[in-house]
Amino acid sequence: MKTQYYTASSLDGFIADSHDSLEWLFPLGNVADTSYPAFIREVGALAMGSATYEWMLRHVVGAKQPQPWPYQQPTWVFTTRTLPSAPGADIRFVRGDVRPAHQAMVAAAAGKNVWIVGGGDLAGQFYDHGLLDELFVQVGSVTLGAGKPLLPRAITSPPLRLVSVRAVGTGFAELHYELPRRPSK
Ligand SMILES: NC(=O)c1ccc[n+]([C@@H]2O[C@H](COP(=O)([O-])OP(=O)(O)OC[C@H]3O[C@@H](n4cnc5c(N)ncnc54)[C@H](OP(=O)(O)O)[C@@H]3O)[C@@H](O)[C@H]2O)c1
């Protein structure tokens, strides 16, 4: 069982533009050609911050042509606000310290992996407590200049450990890293 931050990013390190738009991402490649289908099969629980969740509410379940909530797995949403539950989704709203939520996610995942969907600071909160094992980044062949950061933490010594690199057409380089173990605090 691993806790994995799996995301797409621009070449200059942003997972969304300054307006939370992902319009730059979708033309870059077909998700079926990426590692995502194999990755998601091994995920037992998800965590996301409220901006990511609200993006899903706007662009998926609340879109002009609504689509069902895409995850069967229970999803922990971090927010200090009261937000609506997505229809058909198993959503657990939490706030504050990520450690109790992580414990609950690991239990719910029952041996499968825990996916930190984003954003970057939420992934950083798991890293801060020594709970993040792996980082998968689909580095898109675009630069955004500004936006929501991939992982706003300084991780230098020891550095991350590069496990693999794979090209997905001309649109993505998929990078897989292991995070250095950080003592829990
Ligand atoms: N490129 C990709 O593959 C990819 C992947 C994931 C996300 N995204 C996009 O990237 C953007 C990420 O936005 P973001 O960086 O703002 O991050 P986010 O994690 O989605 O949302 C941040 C918000 O979550 C809440 N939050 C975070 N930690 C919390 C905690 N411990 N306790 C309580 N609440 C907490 C806070 O809001 P409140 O308390 O005000 O609710 C915080 O402002 C979104 O647009 C998303 O759609 C892209």
XYZ file of C-alpha atoms in Angstrom, residues 4 49 59-60 100 136 138 170:
8
model
C 0.618 8.497 -4.106
C -8.800 19.874 -1.583
C -17.050 20.494 -14.880
C -18.234 16.927 -14.300
C -6.457 11.088 11.100
C 3.625 10.594 -10.473
C 2.439 13.776 -16.284
C 4.575 14.471 -27.954
